[in-house]
Amino acid sequence: MKTQTLFALAIAGAIIVFCGCAEIQPDPSRSKRLNQTEIELLFQTERAAEFLSSGTRVAVTYFPDRRQECDWGFGNDKGTYRINNDEFCSTWTWLRKGAESCSKIYKIGENEFEFRSSDGVVHAIMRLK
């Protein structure tokens, strides 16, 4: 249990998923910002997604009832999300110590989306499975 907890804390610190810890420079020429309706449509059905963070694959499942679950192989977390003012806001049980984080979503490919903070910093790239 102690090993899993320590590893989970290390992953939590490294996870780029909505943490704002790393900067990836966005390429505005290849992206389209989603509006409120488009974000709601994106998450109206169950969605399985994958994020790559520091060489670790993080699987996230989003549910239409606004629940979310993530798993990185050696740990997991659960939380909720909401869509508000053209932003996707998420809260995890212990990632980010339960603090909510909101991001704008940009479509950058057929099944690929960037999550950016209000100042334009890319937090994560989501690939739908």
PDB file of C-alpha atoms in Angstrom:
ATOM      1  CA  MET A   1       0.000   0.000   0.000  1.00  0.00           C
ATOM      2  CA  LYS A   2       2.818   2.397   0.879  1.00  0.00           C
ATOM      3  CA  THR A   3       4.531   1.771  -2.490  1.00  0.00           C
ATOM      4  CA  GLN A   4       1.286   2.345  -4.354  1.00  0.00           C
ATOM      5  CA  THR A   5       0.634   5.539  -2.403  1.00  0.00           C
ATOM      6  CA  LEU A   6       4.130   6.890  -3.070  1.00  0.00           C
ATOM      7  CA  PHE A   7       3.887   6.017  -6.746  1.00  0.00           C
ATOM      8  CA  ALA A   8       0.428   7.578  -6.940  1.00  0.00           C
ATOM      9  CA  LEU A   9       1.764  10.788  -5.411  1.00  0.00           C
ATOM     10  CA  ALA A  10       4.622  10.815  -7.908  1.00  0.00           C
ATOM     11  CA  ILE A  11       2.219  10.303 -10.802  1.00  0.00           C
ATOM     12  CA  ALA A  12      -0.128  12.951  -9.437  1.00  0.00           C
ATOM     13  CA  GLY A  13       2.737  15.388  -9.479  1.00  0.00           C
ATOM     14  CA  ALA A  14       3.654  14.437 -13.024  1.00  0.00           C
ATOM     15  CA  ILE A  15       0.218  14.154 -14.564  1.00  0.00           C
ATOM     16  CA  ILE A  16      -0.323  16.888 -17.036  1.00  0.00           C
ATOM     17  CA  VAL A  17      -4.015  16.130 -17.184  1.00  0.00           C
ATOM     18  CA  PHE A  18      -5.529  19.421 -16.080  1.00  0.00           C
ATOM     19  CA  CYS A  19      -2.737  20.219 -13.677  1.00  0.00           C
ATOM     20  CA  GLY A  20      -1.113  23.074 -15.536  1.00  0.00           C
ATOM     21  CA  CYS A  21       2.336  21.851 -14.552  1.00  0.00           C
ATOM     22  CA  ALA A  22       3.861  21.786 -17.998  1.00  0.00           C
ATOM     23  CA  GLU A  23       3.673  24.138 -20.907  1.00  0.00           C
ATOM     24  CA  ILE A  24       3.076  22.846 -24.388  1.00  0.00           C
ATOM     25  CA  GLN A  25       3.010  25.602 -26.942  1.00  0.00           C
ATOM     26  CA  PRO A  26      -0.317  25.607 -28.782  1.00  0.00           C
ATOM     27  CA  ASP A  27      -0.455  25.913 -32.546  1.00  0.00           C
ATOM     28  CA  PRO A  28      -3.458  28.173 -33.185  1.00  0.00           C
ATOM     29  CA  SER A  29      -3.359  27.510 -36.931  1.00  0.00           C
ATOM     30  CA  ARG A  30      -4.394  23.876 -36.472  1.00  0.00           C
ATOM     31  CA  SER A  31      -7.002  24.219 -33.742  1.00  0.00           C
ATOM     32  CA  LYS A  32     -10.617  25.236 -33.270  1.00  0.00           C
ATOM     33  CA  ARG A  33     -11.971  26.253 -29.878  1.00  0.00           C
ATOM     34  CA  LEU A  34     -15.134  24.404 -28.884  1.00  0.00           C
ATOM     35  CA  ASN A  35     -18.100  26.372 -27.593  1.00  0.00           C
ATOM     36  CA  GLN A  36     -20.535  25.369 -24.832  1.00  0.00           C
ATOM     37  CA  THR A  37     -22.788  23.347 -27.149  1.00  0.00           C
ATOM     38  CA  GLU A  38     -19.875  21.550 -28.822  1.00  0.00           C
ATOM     39  CA  ILE A  39     -18.368  20.585 -25.452  1.00  0.00           C
ATOM     40  CA  GLU A  40     -21.737  19.330 -24.229  1.00  0.00           C
ATOM     41  CA  LEU A  41     -22.117  17.240 -27.406  1.00  0.00           C
ATOM     42  CA  LEU A  42     -18.604  15.845 -26.985  1.00  0.00           C
ATOM     43  CA  PHE A  43     -19.420  14.531 -23.509  1.00  0.00           C
ATOM     44  CA  GLN A  44     -23.089  13.577 -23.982  1.00  0.00           C
ATOM     45  CA  THR A  45     -22.159   9.895 -24.265  1.00  0.00           C
ATOM     46  CA  GLU A  46     -19.604   7.824 -22.397  1.00  0.00           C
ATOM     47  CA  ARG A  47     -16.111   8.708 -23.654  1.00  0.00           C
ATOM     48  CA  ALA A  48     -12.913   6.749 -23.226  1.00  0.00           C
ATOM     49  CA  ALA A  49      -9.837   8.875 -23.687  1.00  0.00           C
ATOM     50  CA  GLU A  50      -6.100   8.582 -23.316  1.00  0.00           C
ATOM     51  CA  PHE A  51      -3.567  11.132 -22.166  1.00  0.00           C
ATOM     52  CA  LEU A  52       0.207  10.679 -22.341  1.00  0.00           C
ATOM     53  CA  SER A  53       2.088  12.265 -19.463  1.00  0.00           C
ATOM     54  CA  SER A  54       5.831  11.927 -18.889  1.00  0.00           C
ATOM     55  CA  GLY A  55       5.826   8.583 -20.660  1.00  0.00           C
ATOM     56  CA  THR A  56       2.862   7.313 -18.644  1.00  0.00           C
ATOM     57  CA  ARG A  57      -0.424   6.576 -20.368  1.00  0.00           C
ATOM     58  CA  VAL A  58      -3.425   7.769 -18.409  1.00  0.00           C
ATOM     59  CA  ALA A  59      -6.822   6.348 -19.342  1.00  0.00           C
ATOM     60  CA  VAL A  60      -9.794   8.542 -18.502  1.00  0.00           C
ATOM     61  CA  THR A  61     -13.449   7.651 -18.878  1.00  0.00           C
ATOM     62  CA  TYR A  62     -16.064  10.400 -18.898  1.00  0.00           C
ATOM     63  CA  PHE A  63     -19.708   9.554 -18.210  1.00  0.00           C
ATOM     64  CA  PRO A  64     -22.792  11.535 -19.284  1.00  0.00           C
ATOM     65  CA  ASP A  65     -23.862  11.938 -15.622  1.00  0.00           C
ATOM     66  CA  ARG A  66     -20.706  14.093 -15.156  1.00  0.00           C
ATOM     67  CA  ARG A  67     -18.576  11.446 -13.426  1.00  0.00           C
ATOM     68  CA  GLN A  68     -15.004  10.773 -14.508  1.00  0.00           C
ATOM     69  CA  GLU A  69     -12.495   8.055 -13.693  1.00  0.00           C
ATOM     70  CA  CYS A  70      -8.795   7.863 -14.460  1.00  0.00           C
ATOM     71  CA  ASP A  71      -6.314   5.006 -14.292  1.00  0.00           C
ATOM     72  CA  TRP A  72      -2.568   5.066 -14.957  1.00  0.00           C
ATOM     73  CA  GLY A  73      -1.864   1.383 -14.294  1.00  0.00           C
ATOM     74  CA  PHE A  74      -0.538   1.776 -10.762  1.00  0.00           C
ATOM     75  CA  GLY A  75      -3.314   3.929  -9.366  1.00  0.00           C
ATOM     76  CA  ASN A  76      -6.576   5.600 -10.123  1.00  0.00           C
ATOM     77  CA  ASP A  77      -8.892   8.398  -9.103  1.00  0.00           C
ATOM     78  CA  LYS A  78     -12.520   9.388  -9.498  1.00  0.00           C
ATOM     79  CA  GLY A  79     -14.164  12.740  -9.760  1.00  0.00           C
ATOM     80  CA  THR A  80     -16.717  14.893 -11.478  1.00  0.00           C
ATOM     81  CA  TYR A  81     -16.766  17.425 -14.269  1.00  0.00           C
ATOM     82  CA  ARG A  82     -19.014  20.236 -15.385  1.00  0.00           C
ATOM     83  CA  ILE A  83     -19.280  22.372 -18.485  1.00  0.00           C
ATOM     84  CA  ASN A  84     -19.638  26.070 -17.749  1.00  0.00           C
ATOM     85  CA  ASN A  85     -19.145  29.241 -19.819  1.00  0.00           C
ATOM     86  CA  ASP A  86     -17.486  27.377 -22.726  1.00  0.00           C
ATOM     87  CA  GLU A  87     -15.061  25.629 -20.351  1.00  0.00           C
ATOM     88  CA  PHE A  88     -14.589  22.075 -19.112  1.00  0.00           C
ATOM     89  CA  CYS A  89     -14.117  22.048 -15.336  1.00  0.00           C
ATOM     90  CA  SER A  90     -12.986  18.942 -13.450  1.00  0.00           C
ATOM     91  CA  THR A  91     -12.523  17.949  -9.839  1.00  0.00           C
ATOM     92  CA  TRP A  92     -10.782  14.752  -8.712  1.00  0.00           C
ATOM     93  CA  THR A  93     -10.993  13.097  -5.307  1.00  0.00           C
ATOM     94  CA  TRP A  94      -7.285  13.580  -4.550  1.00  0.00           C
ATOM     95  CA  LEU A  95      -5.512  14.749  -7.723  1.00  0.00           C
ATOM     96  CA  ARG A  96      -4.849  18.483  -7.350  1.00  0.00           C
ATOM     97  CA  LYS A  97      -5.957  17.950  -3.728  1.00  0.00           C
ATOM     98  CA  GLY A  98      -9.569  18.038  -4.919  1.00  0.00           C
ATOM     99  CA  ALA A  99      -9.317  21.539  -6.362  1.00  0.00           C
ATOM    100  CA  GLU A 100     -11.348  22.301  -9.471  1.00  0.00           C
ATOM    101  CA  SER A 101      -9.539  23.150 -12.691  1.00  0.00           C
ATOM    102  CA  CYS A 102     -11.214  24.667 -15.751  1.00  0.00           C
ATOM    103  CA  SER A 103      -9.923  24.537 -19.309  1.00  0.00           C
ATOM    104  CA  LYS A 104     -10.908  25.657 -22.744  1.00  0.00           C
ATOM    105  CA  ILE A 105     -11.030  22.780 -25.238  1.00  0.00           C
ATOM    106  CA  TYR A 106      -9.600  23.014 -28.750  1.00  0.00           C
ATOM    107  CA  LYS A 107     -10.103  20.411 -31.442  1.00  0.00           C
ATOM    108  CA  ILE A 108      -6.722  19.745 -33.075  1.00  0.00           C
ATOM    109  CA  GLY A 109      -7.468  16.538 -34.986  1.00  0.00           C
ATOM    110  CA  GLU A 110     -10.216  14.049 -35.781  1.00  0.00           C
ATOM    111  CA  ASN A 111     -10.146  12.546 -32.260  1.00  0.00           C
ATOM    112  CA  GLU A 112      -7.620  14.819 -30.593  1.00  0.00           C
ATOM    113  CA  PHE A 113      -8.257  17.766 -28.279  1.00  0.00           C
ATOM    114  CA  GLU A 114      -6.127  20.231 -26.323  1.00  0.00           C
ATOM    115  CA  PHE A 115      -7.119  21.415 -22.874  1.00  0.00           C
ATOM    116  CA  ARG A 116      -5.831  24.969 -22.322  1.00  0.00           C
ATOM    117  CA  SER A 117      -5.900  27.269 -19.332  1.00  0.00           C
ATOM    118  CA  SER A 118      -7.408  30.749 -19.571  1.00  0.00           C
ATOM    119  CA  ASP A 119      -3.943  32.134 -20.403  1.00  0.00           C
ATOM    120  CA  GLY A 120      -3.521  29.685 -23.309  1.00  0.00           C
ATOM    121  CA  VAL A 121      -1.145  27.185 -21.702  1.00  0.00           C
ATOM    122  CA  VAL A 122      -1.853  23.632 -22.888  1.00  0.00           C
ATOM    123  CA  HIS A 123      -2.439  21.363 -19.894  1.00  0.00           C
ATOM    124  CA  ALA A 124      -3.101  18.148 -21.754  1.00  0.00           C
ATOM    125  CA  ILE A 125      -3.814  16.539 -25.078  1.00  0.00           C
ATOM    126  CA  MET A 126      -6.726  14.117 -25.066  1.00  0.00           C
ATOM    127  CA  ARG A 127      -7.067  11.371 -27.650  1.00  0.00           C
ATOM    128  CA  LEU A 128     -10.434   9.649 -27.851  1.00  0.00           C
ATOM    129  CA  LYS A 129     -10.247   5.856 -28.072  1.00  0.00           C
TER     130      LYS A 129
END
